Tab-separated table of C-alpha atoms and ligand atoms in Angstrom:
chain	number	residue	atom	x	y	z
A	110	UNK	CA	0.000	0.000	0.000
A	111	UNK	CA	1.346	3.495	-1.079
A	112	UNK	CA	2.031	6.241	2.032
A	113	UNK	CA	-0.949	8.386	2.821
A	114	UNK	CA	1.575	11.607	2.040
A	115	UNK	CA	-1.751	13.396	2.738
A	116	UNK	CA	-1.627	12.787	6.310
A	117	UNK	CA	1.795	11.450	7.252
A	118	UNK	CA	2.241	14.545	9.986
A	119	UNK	CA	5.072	17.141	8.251
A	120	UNK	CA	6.752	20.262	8.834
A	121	UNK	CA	7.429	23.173	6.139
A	122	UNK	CA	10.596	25.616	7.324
A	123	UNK	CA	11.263	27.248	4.222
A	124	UNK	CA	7.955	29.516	2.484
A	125	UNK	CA	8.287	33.100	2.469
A	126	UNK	CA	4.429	34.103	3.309
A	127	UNK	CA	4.556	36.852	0.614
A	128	UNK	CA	5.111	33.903	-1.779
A	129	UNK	CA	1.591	32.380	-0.661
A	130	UNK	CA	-0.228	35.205	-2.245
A	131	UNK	CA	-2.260	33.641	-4.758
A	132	UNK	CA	-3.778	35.825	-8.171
A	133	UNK	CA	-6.842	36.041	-7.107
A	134	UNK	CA	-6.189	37.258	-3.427
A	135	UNK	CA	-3.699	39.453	-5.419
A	136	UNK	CA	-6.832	41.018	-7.171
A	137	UNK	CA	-9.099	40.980	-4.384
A	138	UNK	CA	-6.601	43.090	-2.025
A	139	UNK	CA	-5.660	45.452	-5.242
A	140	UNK	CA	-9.769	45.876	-4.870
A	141	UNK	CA	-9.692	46.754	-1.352
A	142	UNK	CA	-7.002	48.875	-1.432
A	143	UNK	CA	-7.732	51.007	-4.453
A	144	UNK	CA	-4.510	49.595	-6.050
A	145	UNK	CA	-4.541	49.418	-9.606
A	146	UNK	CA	-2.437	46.000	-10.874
A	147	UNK	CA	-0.600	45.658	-14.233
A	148	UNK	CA	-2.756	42.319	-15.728
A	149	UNK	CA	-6.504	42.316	-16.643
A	150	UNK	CA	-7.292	38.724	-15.182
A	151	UNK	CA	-6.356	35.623	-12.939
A	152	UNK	CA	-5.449	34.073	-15.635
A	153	UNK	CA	-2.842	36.853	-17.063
A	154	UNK	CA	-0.926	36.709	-13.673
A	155	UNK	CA	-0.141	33.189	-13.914
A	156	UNK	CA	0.633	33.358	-16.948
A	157	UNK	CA	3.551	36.026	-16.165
A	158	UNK	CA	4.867	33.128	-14.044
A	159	UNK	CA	7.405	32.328	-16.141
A	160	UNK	CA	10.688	32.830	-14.663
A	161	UNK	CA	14.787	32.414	-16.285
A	162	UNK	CA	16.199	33.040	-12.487
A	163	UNK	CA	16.204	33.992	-9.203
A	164	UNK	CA	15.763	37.899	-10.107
A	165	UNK	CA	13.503	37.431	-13.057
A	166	UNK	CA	10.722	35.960	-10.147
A	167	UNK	CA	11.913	38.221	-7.453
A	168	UNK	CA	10.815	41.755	-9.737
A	169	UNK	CA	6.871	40.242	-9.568
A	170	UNK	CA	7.729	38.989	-6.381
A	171	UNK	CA	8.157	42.418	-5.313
A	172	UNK	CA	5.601	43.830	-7.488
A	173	UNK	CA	2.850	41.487	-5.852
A	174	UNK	CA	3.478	42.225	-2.610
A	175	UNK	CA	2.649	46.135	-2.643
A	176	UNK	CA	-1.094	44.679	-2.827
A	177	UNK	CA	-0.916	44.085	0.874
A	178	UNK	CA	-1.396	47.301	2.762
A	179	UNK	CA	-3.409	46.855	6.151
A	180	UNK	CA	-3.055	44.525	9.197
A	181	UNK	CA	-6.139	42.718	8.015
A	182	UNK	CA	-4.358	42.168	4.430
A	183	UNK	CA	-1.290	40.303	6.238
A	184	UNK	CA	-3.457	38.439	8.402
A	185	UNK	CA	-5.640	36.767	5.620
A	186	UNK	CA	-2.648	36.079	3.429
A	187	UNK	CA	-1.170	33.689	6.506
A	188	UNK	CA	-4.457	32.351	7.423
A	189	UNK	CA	-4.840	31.270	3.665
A	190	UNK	CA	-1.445	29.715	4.212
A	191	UNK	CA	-2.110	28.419	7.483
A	192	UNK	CA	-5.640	26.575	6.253
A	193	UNK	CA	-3.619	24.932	2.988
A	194	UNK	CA	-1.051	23.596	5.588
A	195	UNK	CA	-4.333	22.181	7.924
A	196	UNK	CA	-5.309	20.274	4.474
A	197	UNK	CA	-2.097	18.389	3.917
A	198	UNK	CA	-0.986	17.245	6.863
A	199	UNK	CA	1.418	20.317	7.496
A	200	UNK	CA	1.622	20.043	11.344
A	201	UNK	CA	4.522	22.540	12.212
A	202	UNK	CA	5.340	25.584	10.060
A	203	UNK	CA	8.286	28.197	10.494
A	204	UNK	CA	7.762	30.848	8.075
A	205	UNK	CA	9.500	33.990	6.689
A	206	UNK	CA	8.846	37.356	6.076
A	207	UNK	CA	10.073	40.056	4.212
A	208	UNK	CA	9.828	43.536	6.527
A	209	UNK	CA	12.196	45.712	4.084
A	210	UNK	CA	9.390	45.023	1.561
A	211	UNK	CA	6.203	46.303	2.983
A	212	UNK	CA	8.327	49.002	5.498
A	213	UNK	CA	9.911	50.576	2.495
A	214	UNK	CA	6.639	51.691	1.269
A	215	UNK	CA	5.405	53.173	4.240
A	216	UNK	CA	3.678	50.029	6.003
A	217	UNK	CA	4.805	50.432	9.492
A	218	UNK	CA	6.314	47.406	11.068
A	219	UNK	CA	3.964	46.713	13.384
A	220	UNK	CA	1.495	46.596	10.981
A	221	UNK	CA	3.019	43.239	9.041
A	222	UNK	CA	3.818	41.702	12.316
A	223	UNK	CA	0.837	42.275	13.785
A	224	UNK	CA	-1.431	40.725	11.170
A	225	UNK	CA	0.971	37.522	10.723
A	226	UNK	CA	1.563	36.924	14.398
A	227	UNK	CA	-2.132	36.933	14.918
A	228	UNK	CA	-2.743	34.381	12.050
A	229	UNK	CA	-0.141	32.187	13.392
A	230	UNK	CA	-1.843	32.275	17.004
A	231	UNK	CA	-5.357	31.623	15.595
A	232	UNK	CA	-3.903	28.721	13.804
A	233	UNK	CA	-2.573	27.312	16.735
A	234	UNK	CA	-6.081	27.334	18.547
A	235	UNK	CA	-7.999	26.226	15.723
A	236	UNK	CA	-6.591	24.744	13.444
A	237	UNK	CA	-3.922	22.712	15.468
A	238	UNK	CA	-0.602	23.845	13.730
A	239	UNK	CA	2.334	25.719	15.809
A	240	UNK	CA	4.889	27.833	14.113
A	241	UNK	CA	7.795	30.017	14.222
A	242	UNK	CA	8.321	33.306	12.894
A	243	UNK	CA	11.914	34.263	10.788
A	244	UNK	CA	12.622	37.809	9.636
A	245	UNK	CA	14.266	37.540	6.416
A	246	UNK	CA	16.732	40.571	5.435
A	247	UNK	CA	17.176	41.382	1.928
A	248	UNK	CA	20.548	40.658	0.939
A	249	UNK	CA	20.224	43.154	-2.047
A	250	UNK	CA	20.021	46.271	0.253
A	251	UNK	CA	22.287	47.575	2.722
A	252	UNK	CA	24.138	45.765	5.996
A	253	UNK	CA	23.375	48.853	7.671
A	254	UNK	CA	19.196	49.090	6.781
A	255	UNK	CA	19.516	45.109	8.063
A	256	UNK	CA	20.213	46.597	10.922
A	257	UNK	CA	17.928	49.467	11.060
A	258	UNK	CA	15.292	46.712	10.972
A	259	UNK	CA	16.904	44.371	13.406
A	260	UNK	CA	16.381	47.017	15.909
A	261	UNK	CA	12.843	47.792	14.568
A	262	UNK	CA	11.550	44.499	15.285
A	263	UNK	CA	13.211	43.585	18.634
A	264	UNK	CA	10.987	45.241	20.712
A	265	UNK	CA	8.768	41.826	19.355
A	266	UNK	CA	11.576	39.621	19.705
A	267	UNK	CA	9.332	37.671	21.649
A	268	UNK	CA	7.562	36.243	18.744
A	269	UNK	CA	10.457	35.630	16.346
A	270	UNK	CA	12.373	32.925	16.636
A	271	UNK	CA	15.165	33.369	13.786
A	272	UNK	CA	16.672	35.851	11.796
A	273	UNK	CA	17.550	34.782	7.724
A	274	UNK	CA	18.554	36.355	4.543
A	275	UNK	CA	16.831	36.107	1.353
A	276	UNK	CA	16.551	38.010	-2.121
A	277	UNK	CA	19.122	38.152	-4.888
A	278	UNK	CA	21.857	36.186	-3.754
A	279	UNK	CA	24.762	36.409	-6.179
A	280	UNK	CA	27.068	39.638	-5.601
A	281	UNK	CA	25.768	39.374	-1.969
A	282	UNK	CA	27.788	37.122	-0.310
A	283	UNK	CA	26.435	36.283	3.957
A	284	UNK	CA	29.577	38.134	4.936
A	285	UNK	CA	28.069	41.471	4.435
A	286	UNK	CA	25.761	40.742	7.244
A	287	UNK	CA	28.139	39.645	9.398
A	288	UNK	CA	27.416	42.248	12.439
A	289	UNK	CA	23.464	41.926	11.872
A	290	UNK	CA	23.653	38.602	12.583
A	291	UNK	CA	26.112	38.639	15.392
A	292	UNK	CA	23.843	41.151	17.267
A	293	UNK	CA	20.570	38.807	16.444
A	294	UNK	CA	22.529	36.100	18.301
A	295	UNK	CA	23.304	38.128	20.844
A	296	UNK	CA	19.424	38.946	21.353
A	297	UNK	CA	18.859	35.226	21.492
A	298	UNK	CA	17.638	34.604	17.974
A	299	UNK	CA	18.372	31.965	15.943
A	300	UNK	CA	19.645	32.336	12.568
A	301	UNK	CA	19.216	30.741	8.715
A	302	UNK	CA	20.431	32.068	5.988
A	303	UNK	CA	19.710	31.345	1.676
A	304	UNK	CA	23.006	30.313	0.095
A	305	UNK	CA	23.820	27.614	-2.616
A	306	UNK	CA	20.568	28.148	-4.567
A	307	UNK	CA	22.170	30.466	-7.047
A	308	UNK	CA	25.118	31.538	-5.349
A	309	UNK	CA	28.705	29.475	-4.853
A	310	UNK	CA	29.605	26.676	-2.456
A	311	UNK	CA	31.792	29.324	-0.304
A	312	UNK	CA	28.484	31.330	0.236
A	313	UNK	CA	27.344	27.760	2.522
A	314	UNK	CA	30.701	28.342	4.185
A	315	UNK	CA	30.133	31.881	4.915
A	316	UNK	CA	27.095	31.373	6.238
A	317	UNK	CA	28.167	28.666	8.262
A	318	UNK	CA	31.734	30.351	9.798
A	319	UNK	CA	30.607	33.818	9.916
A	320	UNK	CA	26.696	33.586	10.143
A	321	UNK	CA	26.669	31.206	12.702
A	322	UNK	CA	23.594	29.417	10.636
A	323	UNK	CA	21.392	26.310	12.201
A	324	UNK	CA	20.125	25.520	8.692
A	325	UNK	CA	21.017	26.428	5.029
A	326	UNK	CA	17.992	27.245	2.945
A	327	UNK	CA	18.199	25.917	-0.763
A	328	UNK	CA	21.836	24.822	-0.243
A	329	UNK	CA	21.646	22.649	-3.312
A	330	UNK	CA	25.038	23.714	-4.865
A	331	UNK	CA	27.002	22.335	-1.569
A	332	UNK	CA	27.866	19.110	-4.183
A	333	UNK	CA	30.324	21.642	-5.917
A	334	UNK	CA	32.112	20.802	-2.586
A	335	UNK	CA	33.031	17.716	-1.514
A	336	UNK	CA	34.862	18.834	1.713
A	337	UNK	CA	31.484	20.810	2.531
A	338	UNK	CA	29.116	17.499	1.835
A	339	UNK	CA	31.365	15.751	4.356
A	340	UNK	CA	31.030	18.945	7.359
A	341	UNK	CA	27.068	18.940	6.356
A	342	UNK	CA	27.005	15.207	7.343
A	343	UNK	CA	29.246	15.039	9.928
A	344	UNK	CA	27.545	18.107	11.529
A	345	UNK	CA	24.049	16.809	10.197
A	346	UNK	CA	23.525	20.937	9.309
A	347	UNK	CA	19.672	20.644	7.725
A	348	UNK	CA	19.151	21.880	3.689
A	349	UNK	CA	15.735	23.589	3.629
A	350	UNK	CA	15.589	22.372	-0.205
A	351	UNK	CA	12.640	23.256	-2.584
A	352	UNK	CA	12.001	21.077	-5.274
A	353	UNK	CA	9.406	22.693	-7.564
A	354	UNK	CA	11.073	26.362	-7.100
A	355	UNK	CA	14.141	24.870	-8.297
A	356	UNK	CA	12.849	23.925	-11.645
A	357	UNK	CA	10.469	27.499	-11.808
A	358	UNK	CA	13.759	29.417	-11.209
A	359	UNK	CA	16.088	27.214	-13.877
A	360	UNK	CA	18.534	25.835	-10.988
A	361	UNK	CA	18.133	22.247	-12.603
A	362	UNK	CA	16.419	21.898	-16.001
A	363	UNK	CA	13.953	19.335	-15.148
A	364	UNK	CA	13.013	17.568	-11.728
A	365	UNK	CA	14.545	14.502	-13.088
A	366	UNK	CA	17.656	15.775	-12.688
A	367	UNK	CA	16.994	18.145	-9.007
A	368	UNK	CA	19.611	16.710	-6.882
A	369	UNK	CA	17.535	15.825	-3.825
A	370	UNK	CA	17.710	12.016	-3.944
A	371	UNK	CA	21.451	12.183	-4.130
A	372	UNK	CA	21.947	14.468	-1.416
A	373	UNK	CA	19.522	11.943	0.501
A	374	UNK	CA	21.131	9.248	0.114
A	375	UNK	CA	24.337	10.651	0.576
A	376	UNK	CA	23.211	10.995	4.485
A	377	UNK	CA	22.281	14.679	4.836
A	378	UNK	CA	19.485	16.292	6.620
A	379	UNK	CA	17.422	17.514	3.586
A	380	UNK	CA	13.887	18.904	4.450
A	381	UNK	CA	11.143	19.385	1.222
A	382	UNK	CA	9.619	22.500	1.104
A	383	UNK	CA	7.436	24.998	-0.973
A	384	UNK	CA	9.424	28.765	-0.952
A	385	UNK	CA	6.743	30.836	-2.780
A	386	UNK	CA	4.414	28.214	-2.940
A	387	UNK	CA	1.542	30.812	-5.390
A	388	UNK	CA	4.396	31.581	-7.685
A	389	UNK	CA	5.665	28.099	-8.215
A	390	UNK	CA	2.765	25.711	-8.358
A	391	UNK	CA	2.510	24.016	-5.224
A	392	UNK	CA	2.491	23.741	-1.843
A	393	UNK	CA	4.475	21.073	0.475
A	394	UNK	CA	2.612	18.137	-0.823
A	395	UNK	CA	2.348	19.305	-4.237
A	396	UNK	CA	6.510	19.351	-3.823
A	397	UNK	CA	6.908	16.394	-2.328
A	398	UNK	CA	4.511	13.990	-5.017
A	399	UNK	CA	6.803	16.328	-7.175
A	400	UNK	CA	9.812	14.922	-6.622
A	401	UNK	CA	8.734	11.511	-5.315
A	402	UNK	CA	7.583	10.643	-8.940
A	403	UNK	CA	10.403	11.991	-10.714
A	404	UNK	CA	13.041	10.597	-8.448
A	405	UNK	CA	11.427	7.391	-7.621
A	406	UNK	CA	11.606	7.965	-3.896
A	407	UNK	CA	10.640	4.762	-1.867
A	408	UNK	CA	8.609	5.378	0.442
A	409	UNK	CA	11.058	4.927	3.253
A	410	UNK	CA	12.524	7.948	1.995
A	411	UNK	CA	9.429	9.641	1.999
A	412	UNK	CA	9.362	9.252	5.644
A	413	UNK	CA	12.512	10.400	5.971
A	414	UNK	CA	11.987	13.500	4.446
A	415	UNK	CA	8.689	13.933	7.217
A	416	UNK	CA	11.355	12.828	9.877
A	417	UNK	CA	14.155	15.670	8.820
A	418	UNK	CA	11.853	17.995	8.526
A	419	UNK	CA	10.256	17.552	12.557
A	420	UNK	CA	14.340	17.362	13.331
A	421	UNK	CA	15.444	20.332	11.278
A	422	UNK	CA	12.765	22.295	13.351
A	423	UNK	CA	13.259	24.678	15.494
A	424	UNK	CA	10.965	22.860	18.054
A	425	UNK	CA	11.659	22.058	21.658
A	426	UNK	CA	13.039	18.418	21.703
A	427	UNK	CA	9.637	17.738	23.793
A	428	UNK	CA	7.630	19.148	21.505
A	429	UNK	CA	9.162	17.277	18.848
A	430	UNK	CA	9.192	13.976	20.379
A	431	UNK	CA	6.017	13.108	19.168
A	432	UNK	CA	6.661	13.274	15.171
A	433	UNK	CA	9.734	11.474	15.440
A	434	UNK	CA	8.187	8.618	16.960
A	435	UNK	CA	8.681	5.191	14.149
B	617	HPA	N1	15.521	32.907	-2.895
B	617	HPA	C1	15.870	34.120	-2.471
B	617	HPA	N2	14.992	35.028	-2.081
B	617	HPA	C2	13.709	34.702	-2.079
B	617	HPA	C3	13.287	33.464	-2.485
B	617	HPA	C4	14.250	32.517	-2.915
B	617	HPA	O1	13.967	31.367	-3.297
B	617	HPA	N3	11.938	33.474	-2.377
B	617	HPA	C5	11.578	34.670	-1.874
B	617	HPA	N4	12.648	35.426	-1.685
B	618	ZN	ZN1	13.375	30.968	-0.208
């Protein structure tokens, strides 16, 4: 009998919750908020999906995003999220967000945190799913606005659990952020960081010398790097990796060829995951049938995948204890 995928119990730690807004929330917030968008239809926005790299999806990335204006806006974006993870199985979720994004247009940051953090607490009472909260900086502006809104958010440290880095990664090596992340540590956050998805194996490096990381998100290039495959298994450092994103974004040219199953059975901690789950056509299950088909994963590794991904989390080990459970 095949694995109920559906409701073996998982955990997502790599979607950036801008990257769960679907067209047609898109056009009904653009309603809302009096905000005139660039595409006549539902239909015309997905079409524009069509992306060479990293940057090429980051511009509508962007673009999208200015759609969400008011607390109420943020909140129904993650409680769209939050109800898709209830429907597959997704148990635990740590998500992402993008501050720089919305507080560079004049949102005020307690307006984004607000309407996520209250999401993520309703989901927990209804809906059964816990979470964590990472602030992502982006890597294409300044260290020093990283900082700027490091400080902004730590009067909420409370309900953040990580710092990361996202956005376009070559040219922007984790080194620049360097003293961002050394004074999130200090604060008691935890830290993640994007590297290897576009960028070089020394980027993995960086992030692990200098950024102090507990996981690498994408990671896939660490095979470049033989010497780093053996510290990511000896040190069992999780690979938040994202199947169907890879293909959208041209990182491998078909899912056939997406590296997971190698790095799998090569012994590392790799975790499946959906990134910008409305821009690259599916969700965590939609990922994981994804690559189970074209990789011919057994269904032992299947399991394994649900396993990592309870392990890679940033869970207490009691709270964990129960997923990980044969
Ligand atoms: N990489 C870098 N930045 C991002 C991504 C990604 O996959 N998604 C959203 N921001
Ligand atoms: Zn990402």
């Amino acid at each position: 009998m095949a694995l109920p995928l559906l409701t073996l119990p998982k955990a997502e730690l790599h979607m950036h919750i801008e990257g769960s807004l679907e067209p047609d929330m898109m056009f009904a917030l653009a309603q809302r908020n009096g905000i005139s968008l660039p595409y006549d239809s539902v239909a015309a926005v997905r079409a524009a999906y069509e992306f060479e790299n990293l940057q090429s999806f980051l511009d509508l990335y962007y673009a999208g995003a200015q759609v969400l204006q008011t607390e109420q806006d943020f909140y129904d974006l993650t409680w769209a999220y939050l109800h898709k993870c209830a429907a597959q199985g997704v148990r635990h979720t740590e998500i992402f967000f993008d501050p720089q994004s919305h507080c560079d247009r004049g949102i005020p940051y307690e307006t984004v945190h607000h309407g996520i953090t209250q999401a993520l607490r309703d989901a927990k009472t209804h809906l059964d799913i816990s979470s964590g909260l990472i602030l992502c900086f982006l890597r294409h502006l300044s260290a020093d606005a990283a900082m700027a809104t490091l400080e902004q958010a730590l009067p909420y440290g409370e309900d953040i659990i990580a710092v990361g880095l996202d956005s376009s990664e070559l040219g922007h090596p984790p080194s620049k952020f360097q003293a961002v992340f050394d004074r999130a540590r200090a604060e008691g956050l935890l830290t993640v960081a994007h590297a290897g998805e576009e960028g070089p194996p020394e980027y993995i490096w960086e992030a692990i010398q200098l950024l102090k990381v507990s996981r690498i998100d994408h990671g896939v290039r660490c095979v470049e790097d033989p010497a780093l495959v053996d510290y990511l298994i000896e040190h069992q450092i999780p690979l938040t990796v994202c199947p169907l994103s890879n293909i959208k974004l041209c990182v491998f040219e078909s899912m056939a060829q997406h590296n997971l199953k190698q790095l799998l059975e090569l012994g590392l901690c790799v975790t499946v995951n959906s990134d910008d789950p409305a821009y690259f056509g599916g969700y965590l299950l939609e990922n994981m049938t994804a690559a189970q088909t074209a990789l011919d994963l057994s269904d032992r590794q299947m399991q394994q995948l649900a396993h990592n991904s309870f392990r890679a989390s940033f869970l207490s080990p009691q709270e964990k204890q129960p997923f990980l459970e044969p």
